[in-house]
PDB file of C-alpha atoms in Angstrom:
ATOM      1  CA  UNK A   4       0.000   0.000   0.000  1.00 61.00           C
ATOM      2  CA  UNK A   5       2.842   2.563   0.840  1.00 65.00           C
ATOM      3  CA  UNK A   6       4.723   1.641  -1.956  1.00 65.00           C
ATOM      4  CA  UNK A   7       1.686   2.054  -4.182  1.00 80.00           C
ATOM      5  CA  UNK A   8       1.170   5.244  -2.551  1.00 84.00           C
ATOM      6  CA  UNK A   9       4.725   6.196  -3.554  1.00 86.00           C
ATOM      7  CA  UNK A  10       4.112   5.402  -6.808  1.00 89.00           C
ATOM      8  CA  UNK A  11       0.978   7.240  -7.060  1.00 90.00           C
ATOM      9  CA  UNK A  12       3.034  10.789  -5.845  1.00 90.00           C
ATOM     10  CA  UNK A  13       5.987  10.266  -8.445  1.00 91.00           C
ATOM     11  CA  UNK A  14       3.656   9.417 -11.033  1.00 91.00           C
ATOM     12  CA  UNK A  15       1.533  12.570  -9.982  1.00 92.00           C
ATOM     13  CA  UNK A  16       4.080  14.857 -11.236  1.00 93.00           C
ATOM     14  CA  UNK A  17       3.687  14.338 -14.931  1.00 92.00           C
ATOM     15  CA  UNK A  18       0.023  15.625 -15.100  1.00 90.00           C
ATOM     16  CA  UNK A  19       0.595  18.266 -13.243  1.00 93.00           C
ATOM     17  CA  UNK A  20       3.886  19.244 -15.385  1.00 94.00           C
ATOM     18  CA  UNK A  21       1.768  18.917 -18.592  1.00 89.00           C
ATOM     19  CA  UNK A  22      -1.063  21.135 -17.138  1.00 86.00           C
ATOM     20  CA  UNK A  23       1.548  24.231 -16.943  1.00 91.00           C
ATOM     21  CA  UNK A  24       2.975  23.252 -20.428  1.00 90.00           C
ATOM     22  CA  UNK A  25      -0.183  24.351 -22.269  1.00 86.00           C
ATOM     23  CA  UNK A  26      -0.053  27.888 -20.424  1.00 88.00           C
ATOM     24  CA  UNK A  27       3.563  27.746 -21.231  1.00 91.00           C
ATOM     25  CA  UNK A  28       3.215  26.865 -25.150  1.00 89.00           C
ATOM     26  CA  UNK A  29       0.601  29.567 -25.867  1.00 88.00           C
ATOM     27  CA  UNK A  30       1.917  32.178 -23.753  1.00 88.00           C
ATOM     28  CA  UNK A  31       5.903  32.263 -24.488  1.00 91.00           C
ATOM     29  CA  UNK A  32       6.647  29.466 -27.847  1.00 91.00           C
ATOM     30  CA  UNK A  33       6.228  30.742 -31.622  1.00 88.00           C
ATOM     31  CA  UNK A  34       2.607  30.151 -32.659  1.00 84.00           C
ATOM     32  CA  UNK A  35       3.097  29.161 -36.709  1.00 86.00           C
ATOM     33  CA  UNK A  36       5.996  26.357 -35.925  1.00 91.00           C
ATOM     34  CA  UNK A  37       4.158  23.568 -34.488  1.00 93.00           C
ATOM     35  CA  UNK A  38       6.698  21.002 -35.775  1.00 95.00           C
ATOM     36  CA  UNK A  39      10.054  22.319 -34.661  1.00 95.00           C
ATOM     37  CA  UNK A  40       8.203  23.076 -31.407  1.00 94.00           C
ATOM     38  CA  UNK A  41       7.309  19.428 -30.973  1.00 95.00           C
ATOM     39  CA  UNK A  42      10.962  18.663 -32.524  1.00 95.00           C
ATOM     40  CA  UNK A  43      12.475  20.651 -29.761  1.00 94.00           C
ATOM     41  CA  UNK A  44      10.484  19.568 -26.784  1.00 94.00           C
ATOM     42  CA  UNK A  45      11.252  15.811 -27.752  1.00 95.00           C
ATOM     43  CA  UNK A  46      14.834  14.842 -29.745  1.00 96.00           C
ATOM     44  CA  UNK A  47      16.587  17.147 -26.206  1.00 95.00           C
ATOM     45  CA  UNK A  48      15.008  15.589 -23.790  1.00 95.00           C
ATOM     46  CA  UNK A  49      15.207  11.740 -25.788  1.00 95.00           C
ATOM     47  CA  UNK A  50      18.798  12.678 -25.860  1.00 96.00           C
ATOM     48  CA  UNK A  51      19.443  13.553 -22.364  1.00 95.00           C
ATOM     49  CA  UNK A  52      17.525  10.523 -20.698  1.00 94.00           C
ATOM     50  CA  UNK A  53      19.423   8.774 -23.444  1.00 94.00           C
ATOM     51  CA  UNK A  54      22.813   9.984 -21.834  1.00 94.00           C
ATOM     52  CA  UNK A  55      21.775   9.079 -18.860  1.00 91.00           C
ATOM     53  CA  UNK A  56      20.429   5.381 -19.298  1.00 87.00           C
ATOM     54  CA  UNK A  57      23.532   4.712 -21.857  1.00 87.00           C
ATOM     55  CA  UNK A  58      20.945   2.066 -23.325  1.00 90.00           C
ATOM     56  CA  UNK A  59      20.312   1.590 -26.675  1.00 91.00           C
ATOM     57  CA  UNK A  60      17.203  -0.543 -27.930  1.00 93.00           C
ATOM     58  CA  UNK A  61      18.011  -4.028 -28.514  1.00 91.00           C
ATOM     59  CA  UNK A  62      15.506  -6.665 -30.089  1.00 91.00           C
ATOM     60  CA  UNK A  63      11.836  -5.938 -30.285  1.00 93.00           C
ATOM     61  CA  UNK A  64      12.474  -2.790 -29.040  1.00 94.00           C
ATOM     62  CA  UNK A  65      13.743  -1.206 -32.062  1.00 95.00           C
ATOM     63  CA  UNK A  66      10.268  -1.799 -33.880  1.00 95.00           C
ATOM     64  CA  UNK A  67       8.399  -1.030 -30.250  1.00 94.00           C
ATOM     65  CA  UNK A  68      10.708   2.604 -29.647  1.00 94.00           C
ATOM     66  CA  UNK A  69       9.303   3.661 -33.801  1.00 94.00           C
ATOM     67  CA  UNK A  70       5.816   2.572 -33.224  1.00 95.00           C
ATOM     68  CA  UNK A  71       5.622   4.308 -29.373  1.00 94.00           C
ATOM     69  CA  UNK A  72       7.650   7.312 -30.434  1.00 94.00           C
ATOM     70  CA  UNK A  73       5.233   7.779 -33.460  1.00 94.00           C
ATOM     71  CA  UNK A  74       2.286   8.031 -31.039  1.00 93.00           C
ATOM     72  CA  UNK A  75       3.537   9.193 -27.686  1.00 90.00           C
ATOM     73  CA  UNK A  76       6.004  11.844 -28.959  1.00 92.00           C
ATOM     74  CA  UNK A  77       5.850  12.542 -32.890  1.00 93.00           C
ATOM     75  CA  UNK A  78       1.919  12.893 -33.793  1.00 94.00           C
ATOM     76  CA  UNK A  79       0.822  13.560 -29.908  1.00 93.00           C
ATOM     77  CA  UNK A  80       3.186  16.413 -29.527  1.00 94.00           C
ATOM     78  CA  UNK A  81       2.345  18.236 -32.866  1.00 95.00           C
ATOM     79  CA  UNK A  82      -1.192  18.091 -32.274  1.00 94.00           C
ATOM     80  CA  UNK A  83      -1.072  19.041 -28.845  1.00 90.00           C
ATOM     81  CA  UNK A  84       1.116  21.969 -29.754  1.00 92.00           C
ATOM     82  CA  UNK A  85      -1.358  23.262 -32.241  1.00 92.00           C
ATOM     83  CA  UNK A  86      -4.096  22.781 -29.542  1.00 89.00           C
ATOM     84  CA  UNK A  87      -2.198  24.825 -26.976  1.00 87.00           C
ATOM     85  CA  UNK A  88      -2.097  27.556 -29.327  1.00 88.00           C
ATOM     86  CA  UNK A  89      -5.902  27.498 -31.074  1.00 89.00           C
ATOM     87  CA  UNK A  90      -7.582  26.811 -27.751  1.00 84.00           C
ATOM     88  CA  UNK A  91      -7.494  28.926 -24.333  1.00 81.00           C
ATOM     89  CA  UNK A  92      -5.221  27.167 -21.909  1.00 78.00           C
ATOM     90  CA  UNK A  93      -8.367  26.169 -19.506  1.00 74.00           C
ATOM     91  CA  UNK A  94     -10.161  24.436 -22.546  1.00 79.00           C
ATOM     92  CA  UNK A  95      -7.002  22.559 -23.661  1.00 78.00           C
ATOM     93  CA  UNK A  96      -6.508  21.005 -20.952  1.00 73.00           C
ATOM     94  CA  UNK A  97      -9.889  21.099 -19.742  1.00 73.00           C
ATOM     95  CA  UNK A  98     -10.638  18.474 -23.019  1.00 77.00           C
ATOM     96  CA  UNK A  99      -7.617  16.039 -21.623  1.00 73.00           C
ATOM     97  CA  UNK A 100      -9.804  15.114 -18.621  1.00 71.00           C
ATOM     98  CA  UNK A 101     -11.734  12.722 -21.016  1.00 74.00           C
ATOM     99  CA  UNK A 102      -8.362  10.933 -21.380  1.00 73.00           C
ATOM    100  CA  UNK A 103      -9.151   8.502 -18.095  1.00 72.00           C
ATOM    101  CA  UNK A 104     -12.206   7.072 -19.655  1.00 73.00           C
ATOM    102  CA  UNK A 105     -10.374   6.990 -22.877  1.00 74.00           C
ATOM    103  CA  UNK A 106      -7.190   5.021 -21.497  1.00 73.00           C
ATOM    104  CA  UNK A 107      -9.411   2.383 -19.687  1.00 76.00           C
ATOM    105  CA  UNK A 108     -11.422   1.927 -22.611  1.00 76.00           C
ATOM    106  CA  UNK A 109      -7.811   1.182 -25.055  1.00 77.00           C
ATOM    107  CA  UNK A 110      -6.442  -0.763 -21.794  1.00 76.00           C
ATOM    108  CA  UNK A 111      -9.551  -2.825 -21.839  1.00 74.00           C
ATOM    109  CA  UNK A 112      -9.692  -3.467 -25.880  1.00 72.00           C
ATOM    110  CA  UNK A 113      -5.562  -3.676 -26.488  1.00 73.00           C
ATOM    111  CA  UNK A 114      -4.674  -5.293 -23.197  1.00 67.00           C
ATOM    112  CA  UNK A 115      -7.749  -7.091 -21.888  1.00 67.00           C
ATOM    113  CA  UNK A 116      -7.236  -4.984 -18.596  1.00 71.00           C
ATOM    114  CA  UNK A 117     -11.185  -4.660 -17.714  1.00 74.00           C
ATOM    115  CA  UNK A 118     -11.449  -1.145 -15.821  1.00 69.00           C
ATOM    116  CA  UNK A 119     -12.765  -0.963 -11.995  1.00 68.00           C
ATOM    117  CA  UNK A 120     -16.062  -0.088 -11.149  1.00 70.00           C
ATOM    118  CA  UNK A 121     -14.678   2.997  -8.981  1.00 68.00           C
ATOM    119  CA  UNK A 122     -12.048   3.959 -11.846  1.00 64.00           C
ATOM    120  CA  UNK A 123     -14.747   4.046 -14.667  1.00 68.00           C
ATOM    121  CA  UNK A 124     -17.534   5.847 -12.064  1.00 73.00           C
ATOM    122  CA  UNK A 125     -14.437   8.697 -11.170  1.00 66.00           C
ATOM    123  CA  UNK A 126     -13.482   8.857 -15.315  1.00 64.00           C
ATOM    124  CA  UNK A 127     -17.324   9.274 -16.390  1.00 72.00           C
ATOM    125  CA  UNK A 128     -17.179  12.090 -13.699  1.00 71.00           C
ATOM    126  CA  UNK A 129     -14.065  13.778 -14.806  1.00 64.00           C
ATOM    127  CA  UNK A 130     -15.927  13.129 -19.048  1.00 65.00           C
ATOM    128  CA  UNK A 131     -18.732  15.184 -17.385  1.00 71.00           C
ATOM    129  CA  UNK A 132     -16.680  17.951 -16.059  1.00 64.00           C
ATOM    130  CA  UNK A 133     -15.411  18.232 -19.681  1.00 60.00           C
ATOM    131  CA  UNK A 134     -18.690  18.528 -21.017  1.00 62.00           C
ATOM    132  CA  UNK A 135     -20.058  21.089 -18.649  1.00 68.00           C
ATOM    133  CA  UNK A 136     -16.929  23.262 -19.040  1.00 61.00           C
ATOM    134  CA  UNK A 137     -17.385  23.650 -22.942  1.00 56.00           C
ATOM    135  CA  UNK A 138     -21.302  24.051 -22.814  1.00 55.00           C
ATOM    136  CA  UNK A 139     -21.183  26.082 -20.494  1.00 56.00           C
ATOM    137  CA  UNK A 140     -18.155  28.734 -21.437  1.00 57.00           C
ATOM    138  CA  UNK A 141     -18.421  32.531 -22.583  1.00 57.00           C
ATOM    139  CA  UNK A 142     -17.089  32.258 -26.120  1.00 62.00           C
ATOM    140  CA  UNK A 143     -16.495  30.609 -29.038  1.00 70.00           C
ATOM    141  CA  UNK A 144     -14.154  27.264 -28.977  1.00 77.00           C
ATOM    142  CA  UNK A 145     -11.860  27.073 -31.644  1.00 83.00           C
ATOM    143  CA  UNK A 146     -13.155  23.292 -33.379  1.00 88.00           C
ATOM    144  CA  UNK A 147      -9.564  23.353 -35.203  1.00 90.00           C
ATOM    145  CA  UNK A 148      -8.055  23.723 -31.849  1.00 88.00           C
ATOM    146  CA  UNK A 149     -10.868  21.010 -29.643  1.00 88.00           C
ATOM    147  CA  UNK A 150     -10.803  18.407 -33.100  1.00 91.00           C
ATOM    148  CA  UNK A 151      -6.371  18.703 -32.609  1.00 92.00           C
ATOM    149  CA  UNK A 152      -7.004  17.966 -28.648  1.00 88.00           C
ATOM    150  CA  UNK A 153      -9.328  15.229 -29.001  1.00 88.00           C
ATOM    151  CA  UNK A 154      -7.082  13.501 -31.380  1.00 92.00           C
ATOM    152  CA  UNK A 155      -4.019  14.370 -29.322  1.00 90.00           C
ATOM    153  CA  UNK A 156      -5.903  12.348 -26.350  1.00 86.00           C
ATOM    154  CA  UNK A 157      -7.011   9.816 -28.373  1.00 88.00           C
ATOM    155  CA  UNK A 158      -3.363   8.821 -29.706  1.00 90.00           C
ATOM    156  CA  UNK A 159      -1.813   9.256 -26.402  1.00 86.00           C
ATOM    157  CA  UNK A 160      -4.136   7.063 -24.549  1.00 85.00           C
ATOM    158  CA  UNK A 161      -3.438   4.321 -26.816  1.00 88.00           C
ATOM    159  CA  UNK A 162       0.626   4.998 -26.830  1.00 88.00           C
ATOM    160  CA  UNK A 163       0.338   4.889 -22.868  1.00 83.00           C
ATOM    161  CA  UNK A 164      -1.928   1.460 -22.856  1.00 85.00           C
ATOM    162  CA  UNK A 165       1.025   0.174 -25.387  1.00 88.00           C
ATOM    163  CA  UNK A 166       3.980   1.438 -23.297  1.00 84.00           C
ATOM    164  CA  UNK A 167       2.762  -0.171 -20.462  1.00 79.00           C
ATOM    165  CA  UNK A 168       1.999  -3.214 -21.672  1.00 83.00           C
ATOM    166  CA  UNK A 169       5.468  -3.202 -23.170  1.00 86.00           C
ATOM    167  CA  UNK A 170       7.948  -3.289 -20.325  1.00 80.00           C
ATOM    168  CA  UNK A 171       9.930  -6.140 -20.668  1.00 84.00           C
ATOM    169  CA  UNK A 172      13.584  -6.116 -21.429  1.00 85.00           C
ATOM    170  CA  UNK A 173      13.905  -2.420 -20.891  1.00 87.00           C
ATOM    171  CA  UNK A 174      13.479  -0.205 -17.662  1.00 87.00           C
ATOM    172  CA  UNK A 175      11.189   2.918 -17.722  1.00 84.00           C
ATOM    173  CA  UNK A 176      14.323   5.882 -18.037  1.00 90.00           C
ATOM    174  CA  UNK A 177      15.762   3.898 -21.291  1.00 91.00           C
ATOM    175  CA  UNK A 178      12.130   3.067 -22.608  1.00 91.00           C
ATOM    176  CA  UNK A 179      11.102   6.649 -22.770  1.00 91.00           C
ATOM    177  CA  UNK A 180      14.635   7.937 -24.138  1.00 94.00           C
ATOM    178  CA  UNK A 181      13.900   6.038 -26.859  1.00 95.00           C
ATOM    179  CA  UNK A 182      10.758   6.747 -27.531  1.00 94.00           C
ATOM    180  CA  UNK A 183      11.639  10.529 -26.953  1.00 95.00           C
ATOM    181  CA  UNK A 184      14.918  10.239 -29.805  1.00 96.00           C
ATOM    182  CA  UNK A 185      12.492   8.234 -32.489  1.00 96.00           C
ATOM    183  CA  UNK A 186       9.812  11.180 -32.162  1.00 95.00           C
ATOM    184  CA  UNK A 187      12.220  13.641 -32.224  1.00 96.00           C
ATOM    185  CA  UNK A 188      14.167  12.273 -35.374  1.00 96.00           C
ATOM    186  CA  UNK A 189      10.853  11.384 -37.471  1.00 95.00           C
ATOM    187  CA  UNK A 190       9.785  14.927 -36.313  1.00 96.00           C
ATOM    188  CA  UNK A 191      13.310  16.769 -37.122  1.00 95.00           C
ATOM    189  CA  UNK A 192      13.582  16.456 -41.184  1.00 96.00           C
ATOM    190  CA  UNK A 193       8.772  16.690 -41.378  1.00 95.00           C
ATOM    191  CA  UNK A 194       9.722  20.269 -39.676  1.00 96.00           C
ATOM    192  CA  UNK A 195      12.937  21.198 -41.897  1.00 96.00           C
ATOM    193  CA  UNK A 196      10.436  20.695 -44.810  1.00 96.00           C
ATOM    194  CA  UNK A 197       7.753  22.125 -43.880  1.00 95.00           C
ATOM    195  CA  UNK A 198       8.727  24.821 -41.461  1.00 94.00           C
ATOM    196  CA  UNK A 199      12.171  26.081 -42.697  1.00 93.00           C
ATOM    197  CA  UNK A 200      14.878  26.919 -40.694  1.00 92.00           C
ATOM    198  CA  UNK A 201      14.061  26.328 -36.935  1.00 92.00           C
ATOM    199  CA  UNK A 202      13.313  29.324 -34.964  1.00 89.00           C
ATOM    200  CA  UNK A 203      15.362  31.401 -33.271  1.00 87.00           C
ATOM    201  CA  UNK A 204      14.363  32.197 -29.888  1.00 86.00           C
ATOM    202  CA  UNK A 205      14.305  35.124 -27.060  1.00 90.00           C
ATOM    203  CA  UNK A 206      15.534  34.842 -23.640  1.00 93.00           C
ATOM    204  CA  UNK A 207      11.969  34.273 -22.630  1.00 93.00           C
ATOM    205  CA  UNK A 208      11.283  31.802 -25.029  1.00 91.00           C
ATOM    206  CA  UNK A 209      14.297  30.065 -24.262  1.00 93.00           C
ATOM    207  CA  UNK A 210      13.322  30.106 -20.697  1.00 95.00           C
ATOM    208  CA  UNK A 211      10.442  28.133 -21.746  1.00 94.00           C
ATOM    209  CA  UNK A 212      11.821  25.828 -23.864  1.00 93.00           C
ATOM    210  CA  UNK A 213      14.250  24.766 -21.121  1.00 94.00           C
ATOM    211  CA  UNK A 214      10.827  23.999 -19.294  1.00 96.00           C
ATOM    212  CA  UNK A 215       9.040  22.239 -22.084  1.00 95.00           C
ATOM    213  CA  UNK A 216      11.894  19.985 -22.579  1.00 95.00           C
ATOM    214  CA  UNK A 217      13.563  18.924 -19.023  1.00 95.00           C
ATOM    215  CA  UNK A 218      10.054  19.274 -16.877  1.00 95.00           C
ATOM    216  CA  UNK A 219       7.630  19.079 -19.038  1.00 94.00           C
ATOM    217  CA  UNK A 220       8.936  16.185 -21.089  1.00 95.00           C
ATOM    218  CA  UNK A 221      11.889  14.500 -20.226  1.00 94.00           C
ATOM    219  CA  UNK A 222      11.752  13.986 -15.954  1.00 94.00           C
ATOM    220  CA  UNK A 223       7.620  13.840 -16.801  1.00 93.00           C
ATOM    221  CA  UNK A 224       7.773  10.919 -19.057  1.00 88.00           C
ATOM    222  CA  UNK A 225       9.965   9.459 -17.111  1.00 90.00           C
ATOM    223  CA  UNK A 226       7.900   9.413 -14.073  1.00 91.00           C
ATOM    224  CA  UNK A 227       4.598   8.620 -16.353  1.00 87.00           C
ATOM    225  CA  UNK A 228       6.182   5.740 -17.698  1.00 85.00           C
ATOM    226  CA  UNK A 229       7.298   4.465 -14.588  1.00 87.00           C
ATOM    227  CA  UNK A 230       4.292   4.453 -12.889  1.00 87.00           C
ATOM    228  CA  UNK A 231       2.241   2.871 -15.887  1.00 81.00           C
ATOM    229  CA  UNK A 232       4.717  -0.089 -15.030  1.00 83.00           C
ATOM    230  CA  UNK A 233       3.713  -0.462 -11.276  1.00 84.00           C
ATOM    231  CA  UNK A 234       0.053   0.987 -11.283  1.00 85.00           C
ATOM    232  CA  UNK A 235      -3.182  -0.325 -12.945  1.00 80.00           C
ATOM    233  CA  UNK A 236      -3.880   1.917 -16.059  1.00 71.00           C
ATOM    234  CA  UNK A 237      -7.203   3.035 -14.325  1.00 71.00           C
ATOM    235  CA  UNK A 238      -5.542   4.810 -11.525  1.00 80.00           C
ATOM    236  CA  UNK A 239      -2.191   6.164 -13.850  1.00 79.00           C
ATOM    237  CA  UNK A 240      -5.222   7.794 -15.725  1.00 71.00           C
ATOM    238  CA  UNK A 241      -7.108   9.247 -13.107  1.00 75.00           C
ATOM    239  CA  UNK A 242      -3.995  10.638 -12.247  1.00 84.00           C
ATOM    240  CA  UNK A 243      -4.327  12.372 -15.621  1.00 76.00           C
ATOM    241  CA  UNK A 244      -7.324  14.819 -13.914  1.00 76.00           C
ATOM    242  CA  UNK A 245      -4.147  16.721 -12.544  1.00 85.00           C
ATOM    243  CA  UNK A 246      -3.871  17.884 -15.602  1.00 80.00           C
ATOM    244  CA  UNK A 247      -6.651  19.980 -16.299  1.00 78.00           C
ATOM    245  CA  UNK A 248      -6.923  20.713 -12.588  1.00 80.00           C
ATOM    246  CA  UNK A 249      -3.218  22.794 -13.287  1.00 85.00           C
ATOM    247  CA  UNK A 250      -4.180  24.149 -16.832  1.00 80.00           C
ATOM    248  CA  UNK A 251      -7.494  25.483 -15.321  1.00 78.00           C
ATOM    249  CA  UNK A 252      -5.846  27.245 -12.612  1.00 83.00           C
ATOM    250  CA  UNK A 253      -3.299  28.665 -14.460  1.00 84.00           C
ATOM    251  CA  UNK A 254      -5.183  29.803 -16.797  1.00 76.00           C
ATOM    252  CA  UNK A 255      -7.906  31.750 -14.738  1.00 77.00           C
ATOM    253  CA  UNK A 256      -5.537  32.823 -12.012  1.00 78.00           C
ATOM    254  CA  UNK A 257      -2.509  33.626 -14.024  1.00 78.00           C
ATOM    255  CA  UNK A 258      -3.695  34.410 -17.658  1.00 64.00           C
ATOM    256  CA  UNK A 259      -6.914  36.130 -16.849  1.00 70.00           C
ATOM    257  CA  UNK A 260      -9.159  33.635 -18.754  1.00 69.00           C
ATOM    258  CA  UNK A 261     -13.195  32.925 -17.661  1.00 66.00           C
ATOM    259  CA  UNK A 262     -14.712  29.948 -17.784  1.00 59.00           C
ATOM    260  CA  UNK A 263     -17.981  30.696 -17.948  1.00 56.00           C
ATOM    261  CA  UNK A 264     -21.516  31.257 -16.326  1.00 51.00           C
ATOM    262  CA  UNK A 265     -21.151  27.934 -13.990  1.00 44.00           C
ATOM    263  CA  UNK A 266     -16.651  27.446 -13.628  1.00 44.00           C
ATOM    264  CA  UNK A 267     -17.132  26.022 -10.323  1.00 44.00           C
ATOM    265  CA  UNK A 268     -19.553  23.640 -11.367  1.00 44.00           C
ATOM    266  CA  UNK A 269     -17.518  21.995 -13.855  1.00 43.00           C
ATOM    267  CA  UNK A 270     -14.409  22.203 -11.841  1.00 46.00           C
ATOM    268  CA  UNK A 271     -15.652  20.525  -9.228  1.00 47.00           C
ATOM    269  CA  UNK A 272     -17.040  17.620 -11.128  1.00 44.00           C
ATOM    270  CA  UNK A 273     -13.670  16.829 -12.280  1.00 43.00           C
ATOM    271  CA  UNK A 274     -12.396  17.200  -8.688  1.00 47.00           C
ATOM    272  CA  UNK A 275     -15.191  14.511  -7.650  1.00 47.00           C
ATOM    273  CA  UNK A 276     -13.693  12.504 -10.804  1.00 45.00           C
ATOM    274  CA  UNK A 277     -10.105  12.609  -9.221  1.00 45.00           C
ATOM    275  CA  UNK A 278     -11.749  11.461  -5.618  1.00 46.00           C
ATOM    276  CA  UNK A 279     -13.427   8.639  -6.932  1.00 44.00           C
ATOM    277  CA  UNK A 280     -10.362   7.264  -7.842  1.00 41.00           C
ATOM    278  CA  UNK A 281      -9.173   7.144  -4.059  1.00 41.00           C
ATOM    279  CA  UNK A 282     -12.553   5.450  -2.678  1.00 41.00           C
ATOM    280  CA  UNK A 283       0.034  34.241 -30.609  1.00 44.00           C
ATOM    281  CA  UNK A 284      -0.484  33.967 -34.366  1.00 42.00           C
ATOM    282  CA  UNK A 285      -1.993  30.231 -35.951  1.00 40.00           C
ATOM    283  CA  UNK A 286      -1.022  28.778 -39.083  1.00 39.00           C
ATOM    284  CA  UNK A 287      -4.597  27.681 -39.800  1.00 35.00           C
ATOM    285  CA  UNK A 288      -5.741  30.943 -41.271  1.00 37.00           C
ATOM    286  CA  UNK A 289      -8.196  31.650 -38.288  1.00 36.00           C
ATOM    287  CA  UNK A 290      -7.783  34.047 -35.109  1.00 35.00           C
ATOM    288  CA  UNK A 291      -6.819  32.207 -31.741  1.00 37.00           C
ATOM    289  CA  UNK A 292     -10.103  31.732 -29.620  1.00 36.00           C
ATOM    290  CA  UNK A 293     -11.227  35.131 -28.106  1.00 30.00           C
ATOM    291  CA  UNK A 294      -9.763  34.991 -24.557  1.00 36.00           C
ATOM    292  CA  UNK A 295     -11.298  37.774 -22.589  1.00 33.00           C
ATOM    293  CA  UNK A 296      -8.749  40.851 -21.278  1.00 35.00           C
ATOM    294  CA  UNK A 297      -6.192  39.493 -24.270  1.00 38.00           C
ATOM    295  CA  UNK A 298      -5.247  40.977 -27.386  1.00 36.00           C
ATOM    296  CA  UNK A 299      -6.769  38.586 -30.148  1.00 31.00           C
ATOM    297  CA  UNK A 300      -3.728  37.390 -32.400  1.00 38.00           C
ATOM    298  CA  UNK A 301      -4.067  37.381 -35.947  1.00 31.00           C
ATOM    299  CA  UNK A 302      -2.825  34.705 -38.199  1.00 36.00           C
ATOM    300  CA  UNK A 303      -0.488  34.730 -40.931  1.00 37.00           C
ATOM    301  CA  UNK A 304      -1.391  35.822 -44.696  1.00 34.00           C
TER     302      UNK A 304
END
């Protein structure tokens, strides 16, 4: 029990992490380069944990490392780059608390891991809270920005069921390096296409990349990997309702955003979710989402 509880703290640490990374993205990172962002948050921090293990992928792990890094780093950090910018920071991550529901459900078909009763009640919560917090908000919703963070849940939650069904012949630091360095190298030459020449960034945007990359990505990986290989997926996603939790309080008490006529009813819903458990310009031709007491950012010709 205490070393499950352990577990549960450590593994705490990624949601949370990833809850200040969407304020971070669309406050501080270049709106129109959504694939050198994602390049640069992932082929660093693969390469540090990398460094650190001093493991390279041996065996089925070479096919395993593409197929993971392809979900869990390459297409799951592009689209959830592009849905950090399109989409206020409470709704991005507001949209992520479905991810419980949608990580028992891919545990349940992929790994025949059949969801408890208290687990599915607390993510059906949390799905509600999601629901009442988009109905329910002053404002349009960017559908670019809520169709990029559906999909970006959808393709993580069934990365995360792989990766932890996955964990033989490899610990949880070398695992996630390489999944990290395949993401980052499919992602690397798509953005030099694409993109152009990477961006060049400000003190302040370098502050934030420093954040995106070692907190955000590399230590929180590593501790969300981990605990998917000592925890049932049910709780590691539960654990996921930190996320919005962070993105919604950072992004009504730090960047001014509203929820709506009813915010405490549809953060509390997700809270009850989480106790169950226990018992900048866009490239898509469209202004960001109107956030109110910020300048609207137009995008590119």
């Amino acid at each position: 029990m205490e070393a499950n509880l352990r577990w549960v703290l450590l593994t705490a640490v990624a949601p949370v992490a990833w809850g200040a990374n969407y304020y971070v993205t669309r406050e501080f990172l270049p709106a129109d380069r959504p694939l050198w962002g994602a390049a640069l948050r992932a082929l660093p921090a693969g390469l540090l944990l990398l460094a650190l293990g001093r493991r390279r992928p041996h065996g089925a792990w070479w096919w395993r490392s593409a197929v993971l890094g392809l979900l869990n780093t390459g297409v799951f950090f592009v689209l959830l780059y592009v849905a950090s910018q399109l989409l206020a920071t409470s709704v991005a991550s507001t949209v992520m608390a479905a991810s419980p529901l949608a990580m028992m459900l891919m545990a349940w078909a992929l790994a025949a891991e059949r969801p408890a009763r208290a687990h599915l009640a607390g993510a059906v919560v949390g799905l509600g809270g999601v629901a009442l917090m988009l109905l329910t908000r002053a404002g349009a919703v960017s559908l670019p920005g809520l169709a990029a963070s559906v999909a970006a849940m959808l393709v993580s939650s069934c990365g995360y069921v792989l990766a932890g069904r996955w964990r033989d012949g490899a610990d949880a630091l070398a695992s996630t390096s390489w999944q990290l360095t395949a993401g980052g190298l499919v992602l690397l030459p798509a953005a030099a296409a694409l993109e152009g020449a990477p961006p060049v960034p400000g003190p302040t945007a370098l502050l934030a990349f420093g954040y995106v990359t070692l907190v955000a990505t590399a230590l929180a990986f590593a501790v969300w990997f981990a605990g998917l290989r000592h925890l049932p997926a049910g709780t590691v996603g539960l654990l996921g309702l930190l996320n919005p939790l962070t993105g919604v309080l950072l992004g009504t008490a730090v960047a001014g955003e509203e929820l709506g006529p009813t915010p405490t009813a549809g953060s509390s819903t997700r809270q009850t979710g989480a106790s169950a458990r226990s018992s900048r310009k866009s490239p898509y031709g469209t202004p960001s989402a109107y956030v109110p007491g910020r300048k609207i950012r137009f995008t590119r010709a």
